[in-house]
XYZ file of C-alpha atoms in Angstrom:
570
model
C -12.148 119.765 129.623
C -9.007 121.799 129.271
C -7.457 121.603 132.698
C -4.143 121.326 130.861
C -0.816 122.996 130.368
C -1.049 125.847 128.242
C -17.380 100.907 108.316
C -16.997 97.910 106.720
C -13.258 98.035 106.713
C -13.220 98.110 110.515
C -15.421 95.037 110.732
C -13.060 93.210 108.393
C -9.986 94.181 110.392
C -11.588 93.371 113.736
C -12.755 89.983 112.484
C -9.298 89.305 111.100
C -7.710 89.978 114.483
C -9.974 87.429 116.089
C -9.194 84.837 113.438
C -5.442 85.310 113.286
C -4.396 84.545 116.816
C -4.301 81.491 118.999
C -2.714 82.329 122.324
C -2.275 81.058 125.849
C -3.963 83.195 128.540
C -2.017 85.946 130.261
C -1.061 85.764 133.907
C -0.936 88.528 136.492
C 1.515 89.077 139.306
C 0.421 90.404 142.700
C -0.290 94.139 142.657
C 1.719 96.608 144.744
C 0.311 97.380 148.135
C -2.651 99.723 148.218
C -1.391 103.210 148.961
C 1.384 103.176 146.357
C 1.367 106.635 144.852
C 2.093 107.021 141.106
C 2.379 110.792 141.522
C 5.354 110.307 143.838
C 6.939 107.113 142.522
C 6.203 104.979 139.485
C 7.940 102.418 137.329
C 9.811 103.405 134.167
C 7.474 103.589 131.150
C 6.734 100.286 129.418
C 4.605 99.470 126.380
C 3.118 96.344 124.797
C 4.212 97.379 121.300
C 6.542 94.972 119.470
C 10.192 96.054 119.392
C 11.888 97.173 116.194
C 13.542 94.133 114.627
C 17.269 94.258 113.887
C 18.984 92.106 111.243
C 21.897 89.893 112.214
C 24.371 91.642 109.933
C 27.522 93.697 110.271
C 26.566 97.058 111.755
C 27.912 100.298 113.178
C 26.404 102.529 115.856
C 26.923 106.286 115.983
C 26.111 108.248 119.132
C 24.941 111.437 117.451
C 23.548 113.312 120.462
C 24.247 113.277 124.173
C 22.731 116.447 125.557
C 20.872 117.842 128.583
C 17.774 119.885 127.728
C 17.292 122.296 130.602
C 15.837 125.768 130.107
C 15.586 125.464 126.310
C 12.110 126.768 125.463
C 12.434 129.378 122.710
C 16.086 128.565 122.101
C 17.467 127.191 118.802
C 17.442 123.390 118.571
C 20.503 121.365 119.481
C 22.575 120.988 116.311
C 25.282 118.648 115.092
C 26.207 116.689 111.937
C 25.256 113.088 111.199
C 27.366 111.155 108.711
C 27.479 107.414 107.971
C 30.445 105.681 109.640
C 33.345 104.740 107.387
C 32.934 101.022 108.121
C 29.201 101.022 107.302
C 28.705 103.338 104.356
C 26.078 101.100 102.762
C 24.142 99.685 101.161
C 21.995 99.094 104.237
C 19.330 96.584 105.006
C 18.072 98.756 107.854
C 18.871 101.904 109.801
C 17.479 102.307 113.326
C 17.256 105.424 115.505
C 17.385 104.898 119.288
C 16.150 107.745 121.492
C 16.653 107.368 125.235
C 16.555 109.660 128.213
C 16.072 110.267 131.906
C 14.430 112.963 133.972
C 13.586 113.490 137.639
C 11.904 116.109 139.757
C 8.811 118.004 138.638
C 8.279 118.683 134.946
C 5.638 118.936 132.255
C 5.549 116.658 129.245
C 7.337 118.195 126.270
C 7.059 117.781 122.505
C 10.294 116.821 120.728
C 11.435 116.310 117.160
C 14.551 115.116 115.316
C 15.436 116.550 111.898
C 18.000 115.417 109.332
C 18.787 117.785 106.490
C 15.611 119.659 107.410
C 13.406 116.519 107.227
C 11.617 115.406 110.383
C 12.679 111.809 110.962
C 11.211 111.333 114.457
C 8.530 113.010 116.569
C 7.873 112.188 120.192
C 6.869 113.586 123.563
C 8.378 113.065 126.990
C 7.110 111.439 130.192
C 6.341 113.464 133.293
C 8.749 112.330 136.027
C 8.481 111.528 139.700
C 10.963 112.738 142.326
C 13.199 109.677 141.956
C 13.203 109.975 138.185
C 12.337 107.774 135.236
C 14.269 106.504 132.252
C 12.779 105.470 128.924
C 13.765 104.612 125.375
C 12.114 104.543 121.952
C 13.379 102.970 118.732
C 12.326 103.828 115.181
C 13.172 102.366 111.795
C 14.405 105.313 109.687
C 15.584 103.341 106.660
C 13.215 105.277 104.388
C 15.450 108.331 104.880
C 18.441 106.551 103.274
C 18.731 109.240 100.530
C 19.612 111.712 103.301
C 21.490 109.251 105.527
C 24.073 108.391 102.871
C 25.749 111.818 103.070
C 26.666 114.141 105.964
C 23.720 116.341 106.916
C 22.774 118.721 109.683
C 21.018 116.923 112.553
C 18.765 119.010 114.813
C 16.939 118.052 117.992
C 14.116 120.254 119.297
C 13.006 119.765 122.902
C 11.711 122.977 124.414
C 11.835 122.722 128.208
C 11.507 125.070 131.194
C 13.577 124.775 134.364
C 12.945 127.120 137.278
C 12.151 127.048 140.983
C 8.998 124.991 140.396
C 9.765 122.859 137.357
C 13.095 121.205 138.053
C 13.302 118.333 135.589
C 16.168 118.359 133.078
C 15.781 115.938 130.160
C 19.078 114.104 129.727
C 18.864 112.655 126.231
C 20.906 110.349 124.021
C 20.326 109.654 120.331
C 22.061 106.809 118.527
C 21.820 105.658 114.907
C 22.715 102.080 113.951
C 23.447 101.195 110.325
C 22.849 97.518 109.472
C 24.680 96.457 106.325
C 22.982 94.458 103.570
C 24.165 90.938 102.724
C 22.916 87.945 100.727
C 20.250 87.037 103.281
C 19.361 90.662 104.047
C 19.142 92.622 100.783
C 19.486 96.368 100.540
C 16.279 98.182 101.398
C 14.354 99.688 98.502
C 13.689 103.330 99.235
C 12.760 106.545 97.461
C 15.395 108.208 95.282
C 14.963 111.635 96.875
C 13.559 113.054 100.100
C 12.403 116.672 99.946
C 11.631 118.333 103.328
C 8.694 120.732 103.549
C 9.748 122.423 106.778
C 11.362 125.841 107.103
C 15.162 125.401 107.274
C 15.707 129.155 107.727
C 13.395 129.720 110.684
C 16.207 129.913 113.254
C 14.332 127.258 115.207
C 13.111 123.753 114.480
C 12.128 123.312 110.813
C 8.579 122.255 111.679
C 5.797 124.775 111.076
C 3.351 126.233 113.592
C -0.150 126.839 112.247
C -2.706 128.942 114.116
C -6.493 128.735 114.095
C -7.747 128.637 110.522
C -4.182 128.653 109.176
C -2.284 126.719 106.517
C 1.392 125.834 106.202
C 2.653 126.155 102.622
C 6.096 125.399 101.201
C 7.225 126.018 97.630
C 9.602 123.361 96.334
C 11.624 122.667 93.189
C 11.380 119.029 92.154
C 13.046 116.703 89.614
C 11.482 116.504 86.144
C 11.262 112.706 85.991
C 9.065 111.741 88.964
C 7.261 108.388 88.761
C 5.981 108.070 92.362
C 5.328 110.658 95.066
C 4.409 110.117 98.697
C 3.975 112.782 101.362
C 4.682 111.884 104.978
C 2.873 114.305 107.302
C 3.182 115.054 111.012
C 0.418 117.031 112.713
C -0.116 117.531 116.449
C -2.186 120.134 118.249
C -1.136 122.325 121.157
C -2.784 124.219 124.028
C -6.564 123.786 123.715
C -6.032 121.519 120.718
C -3.747 119.114 122.581
C -6.936 117.164 123.267
C -8.981 118.406 120.318
C -11.253 115.353 120.588
C -12.895 116.706 123.766
C -13.489 120.205 122.366
C -17.106 121.410 122.236
C -18.935 123.984 120.077
C -17.942 127.585 120.788
C -21.282 128.574 122.317
C -21.058 125.762 124.856
C -17.376 126.405 125.620
C -18.243 130.033 126.414
C -20.465 128.900 129.295
C -17.513 127.265 131.132
C -14.234 128.683 129.769
C -12.221 127.366 132.726
C -13.073 123.772 131.792
C -14.063 123.591 128.124
C -12.309 124.239 124.816
C -14.171 125.452 121.745
C -14.072 124.676 118.060
C -15.875 121.333 118.241
C -14.151 117.929 118.195
C -13.637 117.255 114.478
C -10.214 117.670 112.855
C -8.696 116.474 109.611
C -5.263 117.033 108.076
C -5.728 118.349 104.546
C -3.048 118.391 101.834
C -3.148 120.514 98.679
C -0.873 120.811 95.641
C -0.850 124.311 94.153
C -4.076 125.014 96.012
C -5.840 121.908 94.671
C -7.095 119.296 97.200
C -4.718 116.344 96.944
C -5.394 114.143 99.974
C -6.161 114.058 103.666
C -5.594 112.080 106.833
C -7.512 111.625 110.050
C -5.339 112.624 113.030
C -4.951 110.117 115.842
C -6.326 111.325 119.225
C -2.950 111.520 120.979
C -2.831 112.116 124.733
C 0.345 113.522 126.269
C 1.767 111.874 129.400
C 0.273 114.680 131.510
C -3.018 114.689 129.604
C -6.492 114.355 131.198
C -5.067 112.866 134.448
C -1.306 112.102 134.545
C -1.750 108.926 136.627
C -3.660 107.318 133.755
C -0.355 106.829 131.927
C 1.981 105.638 134.679
C 3.749 103.431 133.740
C 1.910 102.411 130.501
C 1.891 105.384 128.090
C -1.053 106.319 125.911
C -1.013 105.129 122.307
C 1.255 107.261 120.108
C 2.640 109.101 123.127
C 6.333 108.288 122.693
C 6.566 107.252 119.027
C 4.278 109.458 116.964
C 3.250 107.862 113.694
C 3.236 110.057 110.620
C 0.413 109.976 108.071
C 1.039 108.890 104.478
C -0.595 110.753 101.578
C -0.073 109.188 98.126
C 0.480 112.016 95.639
C 1.405 109.826 92.675
C -1.672 111.002 90.687
C 0.070 114.409 90.694
C 3.463 113.019 89.531
C 3.080 114.362 85.987
C 2.154 117.812 87.255
C 4.991 117.870 89.781
C 7.490 117.003 87.012
C 6.738 120.028 84.804
C 9.846 121.954 85.859
C 7.973 124.714 87.682
C 8.059 125.385 91.444
C 5.099 123.810 93.242
C 3.335 124.716 96.456
C 2.454 121.936 98.892
C 0.119 122.925 101.714
C -0.847 121.262 105.002
C -4.000 122.456 106.781
C -5.252 121.180 110.161
C -8.932 121.684 109.364
C -11.048 122.733 112.338
C -8.055 123.824 114.419
C -9.077 126.041 117.292
C -5.530 126.554 118.560
C -1.960 126.093 117.346
C -0.805 122.951 115.529
C 2.748 121.882 114.743
C 2.841 120.356 111.264
C 5.601 119.125 108.995
C 6.094 116.943 105.967
C 8.588 115.214 103.704
C 8.125 114.240 100.058
C 9.469 110.807 99.110
C 10.078 110.704 95.353
C 10.962 107.906 92.960
C 12.373 108.962 89.616
C 12.727 107.399 86.176
C 16.258 106.023 85.767
C 15.872 105.829 81.984
C 14.237 109.172 81.226
C 15.159 112.733 82.047
C 11.526 113.791 81.986
C 8.100 112.356 82.699
C 4.764 113.917 81.846
C 1.139 113.409 82.830
C -1.887 114.963 84.444
C -4.643 114.529 87.011
C -7.788 113.204 85.332
C -10.188 112.877 88.293
C -10.326 114.819 91.572
C -13.552 114.649 93.595
C -12.011 115.684 96.921
C -13.808 118.765 98.176
C -12.066 121.477 100.147
C -14.390 121.272 103.165
C -16.153 118.427 104.969
C -19.842 118.563 105.830
C -20.002 118.433 109.606
C -23.325 118.063 111.436
C -23.479 119.243 115.063
C -26.408 118.770 117.452
C -26.733 120.097 121.006
C -29.581 118.750 123.140
C -30.290 120.288 126.584
C -30.708 117.840 129.478
C -33.087 118.127 132.387
C -30.115 118.365 134.808
C -28.746 121.440 133.023
C -26.134 119.550 131.053
C -25.941 119.118 127.292
C -25.847 116.056 125.048
C -23.597 116.498 121.985
C -23.450 114.742 118.640
C -20.995 115.557 115.827
C -20.891 113.508 112.622
C -19.238 113.686 109.221
C -17.756 111.496 106.522
C -16.015 111.607 103.184
C -15.913 109.575 99.983
C -13.525 110.781 97.289
C -11.313 109.726 94.396
C -8.223 111.207 92.749
C -6.762 109.632 89.610
C -3.896 110.628 87.364
C -1.341 109.202 84.975
C 2.352 109.630 84.312
C 4.105 108.686 81.071
C 7.412 106.990 81.873
C 10.166 105.194 79.952
C 8.277 101.933 80.507
C 4.889 103.254 79.467
C 1.897 104.990 80.993
C 1.147 104.347 84.662
C -2.244 105.321 86.081
C -2.720 105.681 89.830
C -6.083 106.049 91.558
C -6.443 106.957 95.234
C -9.857 106.357 96.834
C -10.843 107.028 100.408
C -13.989 106.487 102.439
C -14.420 107.186 106.129
C -16.990 107.985 108.754
C -16.635 109.996 111.945
C -18.891 110.442 114.972
C -18.482 111.997 118.396
C -21.199 111.716 121.009
C -21.172 112.656 124.649
C -22.391 114.762 127.526
C -21.180 117.913 129.236
C -22.408 118.849 132.705
C -23.994 122.211 133.467
C -20.767 123.560 134.988
C -18.434 121.908 132.452
C -16.656 119.991 135.221
C -17.799 116.562 134.021
C -17.538 115.436 130.407
C -18.110 112.144 128.602
C -16.827 111.607 125.049
C -17.294 108.648 122.688
C -15.428 109.199 119.411
C -15.354 106.783 116.464
C -13.216 107.374 113.381
C -12.821 104.617 110.796
C -12.109 104.343 107.109
C -10.281 102.848 104.146
C -7.778 104.221 101.637
C -7.167 102.185 98.473
C -4.420 102.942 95.939
C -4.798 101.165 92.587
C -2.038 101.120 89.955
C -2.526 100.165 86.296
C 0.415 99.736 83.932
C 0.963 97.761 80.724
C -2.311 95.894 81.129
C -1.653 94.841 84.720
C -3.353 96.040 87.888
C -2.336 95.985 91.533
C -3.703 97.650 94.657
C -2.778 98.508 98.215
C -5.343 99.035 100.953
C -5.053 100.689 104.355
C -7.875 100.544 106.892
C -7.948 102.337 110.216
C -10.070 102.731 113.317
C -9.250 105.186 116.134
C -11.822 104.696 118.912
C -11.544 106.680 122.138
C -13.894 106.897 125.141
C -13.280 109.434 127.895
C -15.142 109.992 131.163
C -13.401 112.825 133.023
C -14.275 115.036 135.949
C -12.781 117.926 137.893
C -14.791 117.880 141.138
C -12.693 120.700 142.593
C -10.477 123.297 140.988
C -9.063 126.327 142.799
C -5.723 126.777 141.031
C -2.806 124.652 139.779
C -1.852 123.765 143.349
C -5.347 122.884 144.594
C -7.562 120.555 142.572
C -9.094 117.079 142.193
C -8.990 115.160 138.894
C -10.431 111.764 137.969
C -10.958 109.960 134.677
C -11.414 106.679 132.848
C -10.104 106.390 129.274
C -10.298 103.632 126.676
C -8.441 104.161 123.425
C -7.485 101.975 120.501
C -5.731 101.927 117.181
C -6.635 99.217 114.668
C -4.860 99.328 111.314
C -4.552 96.799 108.515
C -2.378 97.004 105.390
C -2.984 94.558 102.568
C -2.426 94.177 98.838
C -3.819 92.343 95.829
C -2.705 91.743 92.257
C -4.997 91.613 89.272
C -8.679 92.445 89.550
C -9.504 89.691 92.039
C -11.140 90.325 95.397
C -8.659 88.434 97.571
C -6.457 90.706 99.705
C -3.175 89.502 101.187
C -2.300 90.792 104.648
C 0.936 92.796 104.934
C 0.695 94.333 108.411
C -1.785 94.438 111.262
C -1.973 96.533 114.430
C -4.632 96.164 117.120
C -3.493 98.198 120.121
C -5.965 98.951 122.941
C -5.591 100.571 126.360
C -8.034 100.866 129.278
C -6.916 103.220 132.059
C -8.268 104.884 135.173
C -6.612 107.617 137.196
C -7.119 110.234 139.871
C -4.960 112.979 141.307
C -5.565 115.539 144.063
C -3.300 118.368 145.244
C -3.540 120.531 148.360
C -1.290 123.604 148.525
C 0.894 122.081 145.823
C 1.422 118.771 147.617
C -0.087 115.512 146.393
C -2.993 114.569 148.658
C -4.013 111.470 146.760
C -3.125 109.728 143.508
C -3.735 106.341 141.940
C -4.136 104.650 138.587
C -4.715 101.342 136.812
C -4.288 100.310 133.185
C -4.358 97.403 130.793
C -2.776 97.399 127.322
C -3.475 94.612 124.843
C -1.546 94.395 121.552
C -2.344 91.926 118.788
C -0.717 92.259 115.400
C 2.429 91.870 113.355
C 5.987 92.935 113.935
C 7.808 95.033 111.345
C 9.135 91.763 109.870
C 5.640 90.298 109.530
C 5.774 87.893 112.474
C 2.771 87.361 114.723
C 3.048 89.227 118.036
C 0.764 89.398 121.070
C 1.389 90.977 124.453
C -0.654 92.026 127.475
C 0.363 94.521 130.170
C -1.527 95.147 133.398
C -0.564 97.909 135.817
C -1.799 99.259 139.147
C -0.630 102.052 141.456
C 2.152 103.003 139.007
C 3.679 99.531 138.647
C 3.346 96.667 136.184
C 1.498 93.754 137.787
C 1.231 91.498 134.747
C 3.373 91.269 131.606
C 2.787 88.412 129.240
C 4.070 88.044 125.679
C 1.715 85.450 124.277
C 2.464 82.663 121.840
C 0.483 83.319 118.670
C 0.313 82.121 115.100
C -1.334 82.869 111.795
C -3.785 80.292 110.488
C -2.645 78.104 107.618
C -4.157 78.398 104.181
């Protein structure tokens, strides 16, 4: 409903979560009194995610931005220069971006991005405030952008906002960057040698690219001639009817209830091509904005990925030899299936050969097809509604080699995933149920000088939505209610040699259950409430075991327990 603004790998990861943790049970504090209204007053946003770790080394903090974003929609982004402080010029063990803000009054959620030298280093969205206002903060490790951080570069912040007689909230934002120096116990971080942005630095606006229905964003870039490794970091987020692309229905069904349903079907994938040749893809996470579905679902516990959007990694190393041929190359990003506008962006992270001015090579295998095979079934119900089923999947391999100063290196990227979306839409389109499952595995295998190693990433993005709009007259008179369960389970592991044993590097198991309702009469809130529970089990960015539970009701946290956990021995 668009009452809005504008495999096997999974089983392994799930079993691993259960086996990794031993924890004491969580406790719950008394809930706020019934009648508390999260549409009028709610606690500052809080999440169960582990904090970004910070080394105990000499460090310097730069306040790069302190700015109020009022009526900024359509205006150029805020612009300044970021340079490393004289006392902390590197080398660094870590660099951390801290984004914090406050807002009060009435305001929509807004998409925001931070760009350094044209590269998007942070993407986020904002909370919707209450009358008293909320404050929030998000931290991100941006060490991977060290090739850009070491010199002065243009820093841009895009946060398009509208302030008028109805929408009064001004986003008062601060952005700080802290540079943590390396020492004997905290060695310098190993990063790419070059970062090449794919955005449009001459657009007059934010460098990110807006792609319409059926569109593709393409950037031609000149690259070094001695590339050994190439990774593309991609951001992709839908807007308008594709904000919640996962609840879209086939066009013929959407046409029967255009006030409530979006078309295009629910399947999306982010496709990447090099010079028009399929080079990789990612499954987008079903992000929900803070005002999405029903705003009281996310007060005060935000939806997964709401405030710190994770980018998607595409390994392009099989194309390293081709990219090093001295010619300009076109890199394309396509949000397949898009039925409305998407904002996409990307940065190439390149490692180069320190002992050779040129590398050569070619792609030897590429089985990735340009289009997925999507099966859609619509089954009429006796009550006038429709049952929906959408399924697809992919299994592909890309392999290539690059000849370097230390010999030939062959890289093979393999991916397998399955996708299904089932659900029901009522006759009028005012009630919709969605069950989406998206899970898969990407394996990158490297062979060099008779040795083999591999990295594996598994993911699962389940989301269940039961949402209804019993009454809708206009934006000042309506009733909304919903229950949402969403999760993100990811596991990163590695192995050496040809053995079957994988060693865990990182684990995320983040799950949220939320309910919410909201009713307005003549613009005033007639009723509002919400409950939620977030459960995180996984690793911190330093590899430590971390477990936390949050419970909330009526807009306030009622239980917050960081559990003691440990990894099993052996």
